[in-house]
Amino acid sequence: MTGFATRAIHAGQAFDPTTGAVIPPVYQTSTFVQEHVGGLRAGYEYARGTNPTRDALQELIADLEGGSHGLSFASGLAAEDAVLRGLLRPGDHVLMGNDVYGGTHRLANRILAPWGVELSTVEMSDVDAVRAAIRPTTAMLWLETPSNPLMKITDIEAVAALGHEHGTVVVVDNTFASPALQRPLALGADLVVHSATKYLGGHSDVLGGLVATGDAEIAEKVGFLQFAAGAVSAPWEVFLTIRGIKTLQIRMRQHSDNATAVADALLGHPAVERVYYPGLPEHPGHDVASRQMERFGGMVSLALHGGAQAARTFAESTSVFQLAESLGGVESLVNYPAEMTHASVRGTELEVPDNVIRLSVGIEDEADLVADVRSALARLA
Ligand SMILES: *Cc1c(COP(=O)(O)O)cnc(C)c1O
């Protein structure tokens, strides 16, 4: 099995040996009978440690990201917490992009920093700035590309090489691209994290987080934290995530095509100040994105000339695009970051301009999506 779409459907998904069921069963059980004391059947003991349904997803994400180990958690932030606490110690410094997911920054700033891990942020798309921001104590670089919501692109290969020169672990949050479009491990990253809540699940019906790595030592440390702290994913959530991933490639194609059409419709409209989409040739990260992504994904942001009032009006004027936080589902969503997803980072360097709108472009008919944004823009005239 070499093709991505084939692996998305089959990796870790062998039919059930007892019944021949095509789909890995939902093992809704907390514990497993032992044949004699310590005599485990197929290695299963207690479900916080291992569960066959979760194993299937862990094998699947490891395969799709081109790693050797996968770990599945109750949410993206649970996965991030296990990575941060599993790999960092008090006195270590973690360097993050200055536009990482707000929850990532909050976790590092409010939970890890009081524990003694130092946090600073940098413009990750500027390799020279990253070089200057690395300290002797820097143990981890954490980047997100495309970033949220301004769709900045970081050169994963360049930053990973720089991190390794300085002996740091390089983590990429691959939530926005998904492994269908971008595979950071092949570009030199040590570890990939996902909010599986977004494109991997793909249907806005499950919370989940995933980690993939090709490094056995990293997997052992993060896996130990998964077991010791216990934020594992439940079998039903795992089932839904696996089901979602089977159509990942075909969805990402449609998300990307629809997003391109929406970005084109926004471009040049008199109410629109700027369109943020890495697929546009004028996007400053377009060349790097073309190199490291297969397509440009389903997220598009725009800035409006009319300021906060126009942005709020736009967000409340669409009908196919529903007003909600989150992203990555088959249905289109509109978000007003300044007062929704990014309200908690107002006044920090993660603050988002108040005339910016973020669109998660779904896989509905392109013509309906384009008509919807056009009519919302018409209300601003
Ligand atoms: C949503 C999101 C997270 C957090 O994931 P949860 O599943 O909500 O815990 C992390 N990173 C990015 C880029 C996200 O969009």
mmCIF file of C-alpha atoms and ligand atoms in Angstrom:
data_model
loop_
_atom_site.group_PDB
_atom_site.id
_atom_site.type_symbol
_atom_site.label_atom_id
_atom_site.label_comp_id
_atom_site.label_asym_id
_atom_site.label_seq_id
_atom_site.Cartn_x
_atom_site.Cartn_y
_atom_site.Cartn_z
ATOM 1 C CA MET A 1 0.000 0.000 0.000
ATOM 2 C CA THR A 2 1.663 3.191 -1.077
ATOM 3 C CA GLY A 3 -0.989 5.679 -2.160
ATOM 4 C CA PHE A 4 -2.325 8.074 0.475
ATOM 5 C CA ALA A 5 -6.016 7.412 -0.224
ATOM 6 C CA THR A 6 -5.470 3.654 -0.031
ATOM 7 C CA ARG A 7 -3.593 3.926 3.239
ATOM 8 C CA ALA A 8 -6.240 6.244 4.695
ATOM 9 C CA ILE A 9 -8.772 3.472 4.167
ATOM 10 C CA HIS A 10 -6.660 0.439 5.072
ATOM 11 C CA ALA A 11 -3.711 1.250 7.364
ATOM 12 C CA GLY A 12 -4.364 -0.207 10.817
ATOM 13 C CA GLN A 13 -7.779 -1.337 9.546
ATOM 14 C CA ALA A 14 -7.363 -5.091 9.092
ATOM 15 C CA PHE A 15 -10.705 -6.910 9.316
ATOM 16 C CA ASP A 16 -11.679 -8.300 12.714
ATOM 17 C CA PRO A 17 -10.108 -11.775 13.024
ATOM 18 C CA THR A 18 -12.934 -13.298 15.058
ATOM 19 C CA THR A 19 -15.884 -12.315 12.868
ATOM 20 C CA GLY A 20 -14.461 -10.922 9.663
ATOM 21 C CA ALA A 21 -16.091 -7.540 10.358
ATOM 22 C CA VAL A 22 -14.708 -5.114 7.768
ATOM 23 C CA ILE A 23 -14.538 -2.275 10.274
ATOM 24 C CA PRO A 24 -12.500 -2.492 13.496
ATOM 25 C CA PRO A 25 -15.065 -3.009 16.280
ATOM 26 C CA VAL A 26 -15.730 -0.362 18.907
ATOM 27 C CA TYR A 27 -14.206 -2.120 21.912
ATOM 28 C CA GLN A 28 -16.386 -0.386 24.499
ATOM 29 C CA THR A 29 -14.710 -2.068 27.449
ATOM 30 C CA SER A 30 -12.583 -0.785 30.298
ATOM 31 C CA THR A 31 -10.763 -4.026 31.078
ATOM 32 C CA PHE A 32 -9.726 -7.367 29.582
ATOM 33 C CA VAL A 33 -9.927 -10.878 31.079
ATOM 34 C CA GLN A 34 -6.585 -12.509 31.867
ATOM 35 C CA GLU A 35 -5.980 -16.237 31.251
ATOM 36 C CA HIS A 36 -3.971 -16.512 34.458
ATOM 37 C CA VAL A 37 -2.356 -13.867 36.648
ATOM 38 C CA GLY A 38 -0.481 -11.629 34.237
ATOM 39 C CA GLY A 39 -1.584 -13.785 31.294
ATOM 40 C CA LEU A 40 -2.807 -11.105 28.901
ATOM 41 C CA ARG A 41 -4.717 -12.052 25.765
ATOM 42 C CA ALA A 42 -3.228 -10.207 22.823
ATOM 43 C CA GLY A 43 -1.473 -7.851 25.243
ATOM 44 C CA TYR A 44 -4.591 -6.017 26.443
ATOM 45 C CA GLU A 45 -4.960 -5.286 30.167
ATOM 46 C CA TYR A 46 -6.782 -2.024 30.962
ATOM 47 C CA ALA A 47 -8.153 0.509 28.512
ATOM 48 C CA ARG A 48 -6.283 3.586 29.727
ATOM 49 C CA GLY A 49 -3.155 1.734 28.664
ATOM 50 C CA THR A 50 -4.293 0.123 25.432
ATOM 51 C CA ASN A 51 -7.548 -0.536 23.617
ATOM 52 C CA PRO A 52 -7.758 -2.251 20.204
ATOM 53 C CA THR A 53 -9.984 0.457 18.678
ATOM 54 C CA ARG A 54 -7.544 3.150 19.751
ATOM 55 C CA ASP A 55 -4.626 1.075 18.486
ATOM 56 C CA ALA A 56 -6.214 1.055 15.030
ATOM 57 C CA LEU A 57 -6.351 4.865 14.902
ATOM 58 C CA GLN A 58 -2.853 5.213 16.345
ATOM 59 C CA GLU A 59 -1.466 2.957 13.644
ATOM 60 C CA LEU A 60 -3.430 4.849 11.007
ATOM 61 C CA ILE A 61 -2.163 8.326 11.920
ATOM 62 C CA ALA A 62 1.431 7.084 12.238
ATOM 63 C CA ASP A 63 1.169 5.672 8.723
ATOM 64 C CA LEU A 64 -0.455 8.751 7.160
ATOM 65 C CA GLU A 65 2.088 11.128 8.670
ATOM 66 C CA GLY A 66 4.961 8.864 7.627
ATOM 67 C CA GLY A 67 5.966 8.083 11.229
ATOM 68 C CA SER A 68 6.333 4.869 13.172
ATOM 69 C CA HIS A 69 4.301 5.713 16.292
ATOM 70 C CA GLY A 70 0.884 7.294 16.811
ATOM 71 C CA LEU A 71 -0.972 8.313 19.970
ATOM 72 C CA SER A 72 -4.630 9.230 20.310
ATOM 73 C CA PHE A 73 -6.003 11.644 22.910
ATOM 74 C CA ALA A 74 -9.318 13.044 24.091
ATOM 75 C CA SER A 75 -8.715 16.411 22.380
ATOM 76 C CA GLY A 76 -6.052 18.317 20.510
ATOM 77 C CA LEU A 77 -5.067 20.127 23.680
ATOM 78 C CA ALA A 78 -4.785 16.856 25.610
ATOM 79 C CA ALA A 79 -2.323 15.716 22.929
ATOM 80 C CA GLU A 80 -0.401 18.982 23.176
ATOM 81 C CA ASP A 81 -0.282 18.758 26.959
ATOM 82 C CA ALA A 82 1.217 15.264 26.753
ATOM 83 C CA VAL A 83 3.820 16.482 24.250
ATOM 84 C CA LEU A 84 4.775 19.514 26.335
ATOM 85 C CA ARG A 85 4.846 17.800 29.726
ATOM 86 C CA GLY A 86 6.237 14.580 28.353
ATOM 87 C CA LEU A 87 9.219 16.215 26.670
ATOM 88 C CA LEU A 88 9.970 19.410 28.634
ATOM 89 C CA ARG A 89 11.317 19.903 32.141
ATOM 90 C CA PRO A 90 11.434 22.998 34.376
ATOM 91 C CA GLY A 91 14.221 25.251 33.119
ATOM 92 C CA ASP A 92 13.623 24.340 29.478
ATOM 93 C CA HIS A 93 12.571 27.035 27.027
ATOM 94 C CA VAL A 94 9.901 26.506 24.378
ATOM 95 C CA LEU A 95 9.784 28.841 21.385
ATOM 96 C CA MET A 96 6.390 29.110 19.698
ATOM 97 C CA GLY A 97 5.073 30.966 16.684
ATOM 98 C CA ASN A 98 3.482 34.302 17.595
ATOM 99 C CA ASP A 99 0.224 33.169 16.002
ATOM 100 C CA VAL A 100 -0.134 29.649 17.375
ATOM 101 C CA TYR A 101 -3.583 28.385 18.297
ATOM 102 C CA GLY A 102 -4.762 30.435 21.298
ATOM 103 C CA GLY A 103 -5.311 27.333 23.411
ATOM 104 C CA THR A 104 -1.737 26.215 22.744
ATOM 105 C CA HIS A 105 -0.406 29.544 23.961
ATOM 106 C CA ARG A 106 -2.706 29.442 26.996
ATOM 107 C CA LEU A 107 -1.544 25.927 27.887
ATOM 108 C CA ALA A 108 2.115 26.902 27.680
ATOM 109 C CA ASN A 109 1.643 30.282 29.334
ATOM 110 C CA ARG A 110 -0.781 29.405 32.135
ATOM 111 C CA ILE A 111 0.082 25.773 32.916
ATOM 112 C CA LEU A 112 3.635 25.060 31.739
ATOM 113 C CA ALA A 113 5.194 28.442 32.633
ATOM 114 C CA PRO A 114 4.186 28.337 36.341
ATOM 115 C CA TRP A 115 5.692 24.829 36.388
ATOM 116 C CA GLY A 116 9.003 26.346 35.277
ATOM 117 C CA VAL A 117 9.044 25.998 31.491
ATOM 118 C CA GLU A 118 9.922 29.303 29.845
ATOM 119 C CA LEU A 119 7.830 30.412 26.883
ATOM 120 C CA SER A 120 8.562 33.022 24.252
ATOM 121 C CA THR A 121 7.048 33.634 20.847
ATOM 122 C CA VAL A 122 8.514 34.666 17.512
ATOM 123 C CA GLU A 123 7.512 35.383 13.920
ATOM 124 C CA MET A 124 8.028 31.756 12.842
ATOM 125 C CA SER A 125 7.722 32.534 9.126
ATOM 126 C CA ASP A 126 10.974 34.570 9.446
ATOM 127 C CA VAL A 127 13.857 32.070 9.769
ATOM 128 C CA ASP A 128 16.358 34.762 10.825
ATOM 129 C CA ALA A 129 14.029 35.894 13.602
ATOM 130 C CA VAL A 130 13.751 32.289 14.773
ATOM 131 C CA ARG A 131 17.538 31.906 14.783
ATOM 132 C CA ALA A 132 17.867 35.051 16.900
ATOM 133 C CA ALA A 133 15.188 33.905 19.349
ATOM 134 C CA ILE A 134 16.717 30.504 20.113
ATOM 135 C CA ARG A 135 18.331 30.424 23.560
ATOM 136 C CA PRO A 136 20.845 27.999 25.053
ATOM 137 C CA THR A 137 17.946 26.516 27.044
ATOM 138 C CA THR A 138 15.616 26.167 24.049
ATOM 139 C CA ALA A 139 14.429 22.566 24.050
ATOM 140 C CA MET A 140 11.475 22.804 21.676
ATOM 141 C CA LEU A 141 10.299 24.762 18.634
ATOM 142 C CA TRP A 142 6.543 24.721 18.068
ATOM 143 C CA LEU A 143 5.059 25.883 14.811
ATOM 144 C CA GLU A 144 1.780 25.898 12.971
ATOM 145 C CA THR A 145 1.488 26.314 9.210
ATOM 146 C CA PRO A 146 -0.750 27.581 7.716
ATOM 147 C CA SER A 147 -1.387 29.620 10.851
ATOM 148 C CA ASN A 148 -4.635 30.743 12.390
ATOM 149 C CA PRO A 149 -6.276 32.981 11.243
ATOM 150 C CA LEU A 150 -3.802 34.983 9.137
ATOM 151 C CA MET A 151 -2.634 31.950 7.145
ATOM 152 C CA LYS A 152 1.063 32.651 7.522
ATOM 153 C CA ILE A 153 3.342 29.995 6.081
ATOM 154 C CA THR A 154 6.424 28.693 7.854
ATOM 155 C CA ASP A 155 9.132 26.845 5.939
ATOM 156 C CA ILE A 156 9.070 23.590 7.892
ATOM 157 C CA GLU A 157 12.268 22.237 6.374
ATOM 158 C CA ALA A 158 14.276 25.387 7.142
ATOM 159 C CA VAL A 159 12.987 25.748 10.705
ATOM 160 C CA ALA A 160 13.449 22.037 11.435
ATOM 161 C CA ALA A 161 17.053 22.197 10.213
ATOM 162 C CA LEU A 162 17.666 25.258 12.378
ATOM 163 C CA GLY A 163 16.091 23.577 15.415
ATOM 164 C CA HIS A 164 18.211 20.488 14.960
ATOM 165 C CA GLU A 165 21.394 22.572 14.688
ATOM 166 C CA HIS A 166 20.540 23.702 18.209
ATOM 167 C CA GLY A 167 19.436 20.299 19.461
ATOM 168 C CA THR A 168 15.761 21.187 19.924
ATOM 169 C CA VAL A 169 12.726 19.029 19.314
ATOM 170 C CA VAL A 170 10.642 20.422 16.434
ATOM 171 C CA VAL A 171 6.870 20.114 16.733
ATOM 172 C CA VAL A 172 4.432 20.975 13.947
ATOM 173 C CA ASP A 173 0.716 21.441 14.590
ATOM 174 C CA ASN A 174 -0.572 20.042 11.293
ATOM 175 C CA THR A 175 -4.261 20.648 12.010
ATOM 176 C CA PHE A 176 -4.909 23.183 9.227
ATOM 177 C CA ALA A 177 -3.299 21.182 6.413
ATOM 178 C CA SER A 178 -3.828 17.562 7.518
ATOM 179 C CA PRO A 179 -1.491 14.826 6.255
ATOM 180 C CA ALA A 180 -3.421 14.741 2.981
ATOM 181 C CA LEU A 181 -1.784 18.071 2.077
ATOM 182 C CA GLN A 182 1.372 18.347 4.178
ATOM 183 C CA ARG A 183 3.640 15.812 5.919
ATOM 184 C CA PRO A 184 5.992 17.609 8.309
ATOM 185 C CA LEU A 185 7.937 14.507 9.411
ATOM 186 C CA ALA A 186 9.244 14.084 5.875
ATOM 187 C CA LEU A 187 10.398 17.739 6.020
ATOM 188 C CA GLY A 188 12.409 17.114 9.179
ATOM 189 C CA ALA A 189 9.971 17.737 12.048
ATOM 190 C CA ASP A 190 10.262 15.334 14.980
ATOM 191 C CA LEU A 191 6.656 15.257 15.921
ATOM 192 C CA VAL A 192 3.262 16.211 14.522
ATOM 193 C CA VAL A 193 0.231 17.107 16.626
ATOM 194 C CA HIS A 194 -3.365 17.370 15.473
ATOM 195 C CA SER A 195 -6.669 18.532 16.664
ATOM 196 C CA ALA A 196 -8.520 15.589 15.087
ATOM 197 C CA THR A 197 -11.640 17.589 15.936
ATOM 198 C CA LYS A 198 -11.051 19.497 12.702
ATOM 199 C CA TYR A 199 -10.200 17.988 9.275
ATOM 200 C CA LEU A 200 -9.304 14.466 10.394
ATOM 201 C CA GLY A 201 -12.684 13.875 12.030
ATOM 202 C CA GLY A 202 -14.077 16.168 9.373
ATOM 203 C CA HIS A 203 -17.746 16.185 10.342
ATOM 204 C CA SER A 204 -17.906 18.423 13.431
ATOM 205 C CA ASP A 205 -19.115 15.521 15.538
ATOM 206 C CA VAL A 206 -16.081 14.464 17.550
ATOM 207 C CA LEU A 207 -13.297 15.874 19.749
ATOM 208 C CA GLY A 208 -9.902 14.271 19.445
ATOM 209 C CA GLY A 209 -6.164 14.820 19.361
ATOM 210 C CA LEU A 210 -3.381 12.877 17.689
ATOM 211 C CA VAL A 211 0.391 12.712 17.814
ATOM 212 C CA ALA A 212 2.640 11.070 15.229
ATOM 213 C CA THR A 213 6.398 10.640 15.307
ATOM 214 C CA GLY A 214 9.141 8.534 13.790
ATOM 215 C CA ASP A 215 11.247 8.772 16.954
ATOM 216 C CA ALA A 216 10.830 5.840 19.360
ATOM 217 C CA GLU A 217 12.246 7.737 22.333
ATOM 218 C CA ILE A 218 9.841 10.648 21.863
ATOM 219 C CA ALA A 219 6.964 8.200 21.434
ATOM 220 C CA GLU A 220 7.941 6.437 24.644
ATOM 221 C CA LYS A 221 7.998 9.675 26.658
ATOM 222 C CA VAL A 222 4.754 11.085 25.277
ATOM 223 C CA GLY A 223 3.142 7.648 25.460
ATOM 224 C CA PHE A 224 4.108 7.347 29.111
ATOM 225 C CA LEU A 225 2.425 10.678 29.833
ATOM 226 C CA GLN A 226 -0.647 9.515 27.909
ATOM 227 C CA PHE A 227 -0.842 6.440 30.150
ATOM 228 C CA ALA A 228 0.145 8.174 33.394
ATOM 229 C CA ALA A 229 -2.070 11.257 33.028
ATOM 230 C CA GLY A 230 -4.853 9.432 31.205
ATOM 231 C CA ALA A 231 -6.297 11.848 28.628
ATOM 232 C CA VAL A 232 -6.900 9.026 26.151
ATOM 233 C CA SER A 233 -9.615 9.062 23.514
ATOM 234 C CA ALA A 234 -12.740 6.969 24.020
ATOM 235 C CA PRO A 235 -13.565 4.104 21.625
ATOM 236 C CA TRP A 236 -16.612 5.756 20.082
ATOM 237 C CA GLU A 237 -14.717 8.993 19.368
ATOM 238 C CA VAL A 238 -11.949 6.893 17.846
ATOM 239 C CA PHE A 239 -14.449 5.071 15.632
ATOM 240 C CA LEU A 240 -15.811 8.384 14.341
ATOM 241 C CA THR A 241 -12.312 9.721 13.714
ATOM 242 C CA ILE A 242 -11.292 6.626 11.748
ATOM 243 C CA ARG A 243 -14.489 6.885 9.746
ATOM 244 C CA GLY A 244 -13.726 10.516 8.995
ATOM 245 C CA ILE A 245 -10.158 9.846 7.924
ATOM 246 C CA LYS A 246 -11.271 7.348 5.276
ATOM 247 C CA THR A 247 -12.519 10.283 3.165
ATOM 248 C CA LEU A 248 -9.798 12.744 4.151
ATOM 249 C CA GLN A 249 -8.101 12.995 0.796
ATOM 250 C CA ILE A 250 -11.233 13.489 -1.244
ATOM 251 C CA ARG A 251 -12.542 16.045 1.256
ATOM 252 C CA MET A 252 -9.286 18.012 1.309
ATOM 253 C CA ARG A 253 -9.370 18.251 -2.480
ATOM 254 C CA GLN A 254 -12.875 19.675 -2.420
ATOM 255 C CA HIS A 255 -12.129 21.996 0.532
ATOM 256 C CA SER A 256 -9.120 23.328 -1.389
ATOM 257 C CA ASP A 257 -11.003 23.789 -4.657
ATOM 258 C CA ASN A 258 -13.906 25.542 -2.936
ATOM 259 C CA ALA A 259 -11.567 27.746 -0.891
ATOM 260 C CA THR A 260 -9.773 28.790 -4.068
ATOM 261 C CA ALA A 261 -13.093 29.780 -5.617
ATOM 262 C CA VAL A 262 -14.114 31.735 -2.507
ATOM 263 C CA ALA A 263 -10.732 33.498 -2.311
ATOM 264 C CA ASP A 264 -11.049 34.458 -5.993
ATOM 265 C CA ALA A 265 -14.551 35.841 -5.391
ATOM 266 C CA LEU A 266 -13.316 37.966 -2.484
ATOM 267 C CA LEU A 267 -10.291 39.312 -4.341
ATOM 268 C CA GLY A 268 -10.825 42.664 -5.904
ATOM 269 C CA HIS A 269 -14.187 43.275 -4.219
ATOM 270 C CA PRO A 270 -14.286 46.928 -3.133
ATOM 271 C CA ALA A 271 -15.277 46.071 0.470
ATOM 272 C CA VAL A 272 -12.349 43.686 0.884
ATOM 273 C CA GLU A 273 -9.016 45.089 2.039
ATOM 274 C CA ARG A 274 -7.070 41.840 1.878
ATOM 275 C CA VAL A 275 -7.511 38.123 1.309
ATOM 276 C CA TYR A 276 -5.354 35.657 3.226
ATOM 277 C CA TYR A 277 -5.043 32.386 1.308
ATOM 278 C CA PRO A 278 -1.704 30.666 0.598
ATOM 279 C CA GLY A 279 -2.975 29.518 -2.784
ATOM 280 C CA LEU A 280 -2.972 33.099 -4.066
ATOM 281 C CA PRO A 281 0.234 33.928 -5.962
ATOM 282 C CA GLU A 282 0.475 37.270 -4.124
ATOM 283 C CA HIS A 283 0.445 35.568 -0.698
ATOM 284 C CA PRO A 284 3.922 36.090 0.834
ATOM 285 C CA GLY A 285 4.151 32.393 1.708
ATOM 286 C CA HIS A 286 2.899 31.121 -1.640
ATOM 287 C CA ASP A 287 6.230 29.734 -2.873
ATOM 288 C CA VAL A 288 6.989 27.892 0.345
ATOM 289 C CA ALA A 289 3.407 26.615 0.532
ATOM 290 C CA SER A 290 3.634 25.396 -3.075
ATOM 291 C CA ARG A 291 6.745 23.444 -2.128
ATOM 292 C CA GLN A 292 5.542 21.878 1.094
ATOM 293 C CA MET A 293 1.786 21.498 0.518
ATOM 294 C CA GLU A 294 -0.017 19.487 -2.123
ATOM 295 C CA ARG A 295 -2.947 21.901 -2.138
ATOM 296 C CA PHE A 296 -3.678 24.993 -0.093
ATOM 297 C CA GLY A 297 -6.472 23.810 2.184
ATOM 298 C CA GLY A 298 -9.917 25.006 3.106
ATOM 299 C CA MET A 299 -9.217 27.999 5.337
ATOM 300 C CA VAL A 300 -9.537 31.529 3.961
ATOM 301 C CA SER A 301 -9.408 34.782 5.915
ATOM 302 C CA LEU A 302 -10.263 38.280 4.792
ATOM 303 C CA ALA A 303 -9.859 41.796 6.118
ATOM 304 C CA LEU A 304 -12.628 44.313 5.450
ATOM 305 C CA HIS A 305 -12.270 48.035 4.769
ATOM 306 C CA GLY A 306 -15.191 48.848 7.034
ATOM 307 C CA GLY A 307 -13.430 47.815 10.269
ATOM 308 C CA ALA A 308 -15.020 45.951 13.149
ATOM 309 C CA GLN A 309 -18.548 46.970 12.204
ATOM 310 C CA ALA A 310 -18.222 45.610 8.675
ATOM 311 C CA ALA A 311 -16.638 42.397 9.934
ATOM 312 C CA ARG A 312 -19.441 41.822 12.399
ATOM 313 C CA THR A 313 -22.073 42.556 9.759
ATOM 314 C CA PHE A 314 -20.415 40.157 7.319
ATOM 315 C CA ALA A 315 -20.203 37.405 9.943
ATOM 316 C CA GLU A 316 -23.900 37.773 10.690
ATOM 317 C CA SER A 317 -24.998 37.981 7.047
ATOM 318 C CA THR A 318 -24.023 34.659 5.514
ATOM 319 C CA SER A 319 -26.450 31.785 5.370
ATOM 320 C CA VAL A 320 -24.601 28.733 4.014
ATOM 321 C CA PHE A 321 -21.589 29.717 6.135
ATOM 322 C CA GLN A 322 -22.863 29.272 9.691
ATOM 323 C CA LEU A 323 -21.583 31.467 12.489
ATOM 324 C CA ALA A 324 -19.586 29.201 14.793
ATOM 325 C CA GLU A 325 -16.141 28.528 16.191
ATOM 326 C CA SER A 326 -14.106 25.539 15.021
ATOM 327 C CA LEU A 327 -13.273 24.499 11.468
ATOM 328 C CA GLY A 328 -12.504 21.585 9.207
ATOM 329 C CA GLY A 329 -15.959 20.060 8.912
ATOM 330 C CA VAL A 330 -17.820 19.365 5.683
ATOM 331 C CA GLU A 331 -20.086 22.327 6.449
ATOM 332 C CA SER A 332 -18.864 25.885 5.944
ATOM 333 C CA LEU A 333 -18.407 28.086 8.999
ATOM 334 C CA VAL A 334 -17.728 31.783 9.477
ATOM 335 C CA ASN A 335 -15.890 33.067 12.532
ATOM 336 C CA TYR A 336 -15.184 36.582 13.791
ATOM 337 C CA PRO A 337 -11.833 35.939 15.541
ATOM 338 C CA ALA A 338 -11.583 39.209 17.491
ATOM 339 C CA GLU A 339 -14.684 38.354 19.500
ATOM 340 C CA MET A 340 -14.921 34.592 19.109
ATOM 341 C CA THR A 341 -11.927 32.244 18.775
ATOM 342 C CA HIS A 342 -9.345 34.908 19.577
ATOM 343 C CA ALA A 343 -11.202 36.998 22.175
ATOM 344 C CA SER A 344 -8.994 35.598 24.945
ATOM 345 C CA VAL A 345 -5.774 36.804 23.305
ATOM 346 C CA ARG A 346 -6.848 40.438 22.888
ATOM 347 C CA GLY A 347 -4.090 42.717 24.137
ATOM 348 C CA THR A 348 -1.396 40.062 23.592
ATOM 349 C CA GLU A 349 0.858 39.551 20.575
ATOM 350 C CA LEU A 350 -1.607 36.947 19.358
ATOM 351 C CA GLU A 351 -4.313 39.605 18.955
ATOM 352 C CA VAL A 352 -6.108 39.494 15.605
ATOM 353 C CA PRO A 353 -7.135 42.752 13.846
ATOM 354 C CA ASP A 354 -10.807 43.479 14.456
ATOM 355 C CA ASN A 355 -11.641 43.727 10.737
ATOM 356 C CA VAL A 356 -10.640 40.118 10.041
ATOM 357 C CA ILE A 357 -13.040 37.274 9.267
ATOM 358 C CA ARG A 358 -12.053 33.615 9.084
ATOM 359 C CA LEU A 359 -13.883 31.198 6.817
ATOM 360 C CA SER A 360 -13.756 27.438 7.080
ATOM 361 C CA VAL A 361 -14.801 26.581 3.543
ATOM 362 C CA GLY A 362 -16.774 23.338 3.459
ATOM 363 C CA ILE A 363 -17.538 20.921 0.659
ATOM 364 C CA GLU A 364 -20.956 22.229 -0.345
ATOM 365 C CA ASP A 365 -21.455 23.339 -3.954
ATOM 366 C CA GLU A 366 -18.916 25.933 -4.949
ATOM 367 C CA ALA A 367 -21.561 28.144 -6.579
ATOM 368 C CA ASP A 368 -23.612 28.291 -3.362
ATOM 369 C CA LEU A 369 -20.564 29.268 -1.303
ATOM 370 C CA VAL A 370 -19.487 31.972 -3.745
ATOM 371 C CA ALA A 371 -23.027 33.371 -3.920
ATOM 372 C CA ASP A 372 -23.219 33.400 -0.126
ATOM 373 C CA VAL A 373 -20.036 35.457 0.395
ATOM 374 C CA ARG A 374 -21.017 37.784 -2.477
ATOM 375 C CA SER A 375 -24.373 38.510 -0.901
ATOM 376 C CA ALA A 376 -22.804 39.112 2.527
ATOM 377 C CA LEU A 377 -20.342 41.541 0.925
ATOM 378 C CA ALA A 378 -23.222 43.280 -0.860
ATOM 379 C CA ARG A 379 -24.690 44.132 2.558
ATOM 380 C CA LEU A 380 -21.574 46.191 3.323
ATOM 381 C CA ALA A 381 -21.985 48.521 0.354
HETATM 382 C C1 LIG B 1 -8.682 23.349 17.539
HETATM 383 C C2 LIG B 1 -7.206 23.414 17.476
HETATM 384 C C3 LIG B 1 -6.421 22.926 18.525
HETATM 385 C C4 LIG B 1 -7.019 22.382 19.803
HETATM 386 O O1 LIG B 1 -7.698 21.194 19.590
HETATM 387 P P1 LIG B 1 -8.985 20.713 20.464
HETATM 388 O O2 LIG B 1 -9.365 19.443 19.795
HETATM 389 O O3 LIG B 1 -10.005 21.793 20.404
HETATM 390 O O4 LIG B 1 -8.463 20.512 21.860
HETATM 391 C C5 LIG B 1 -5.046 22.972 18.384
HETATM 392 N N1 LIG B 1 -4.468 23.489 17.284
HETATM 393 C C6 LIG B 1 -5.195 23.983 16.262
HETATM 394 C C7 LIG B 1 -4.498 24.543 15.074
HETATM 395 C C8 LIG B 1 -6.569 23.964 16.327
HETATM 396 O O5 LIG B 1 -7.299 24.479 15.311
#
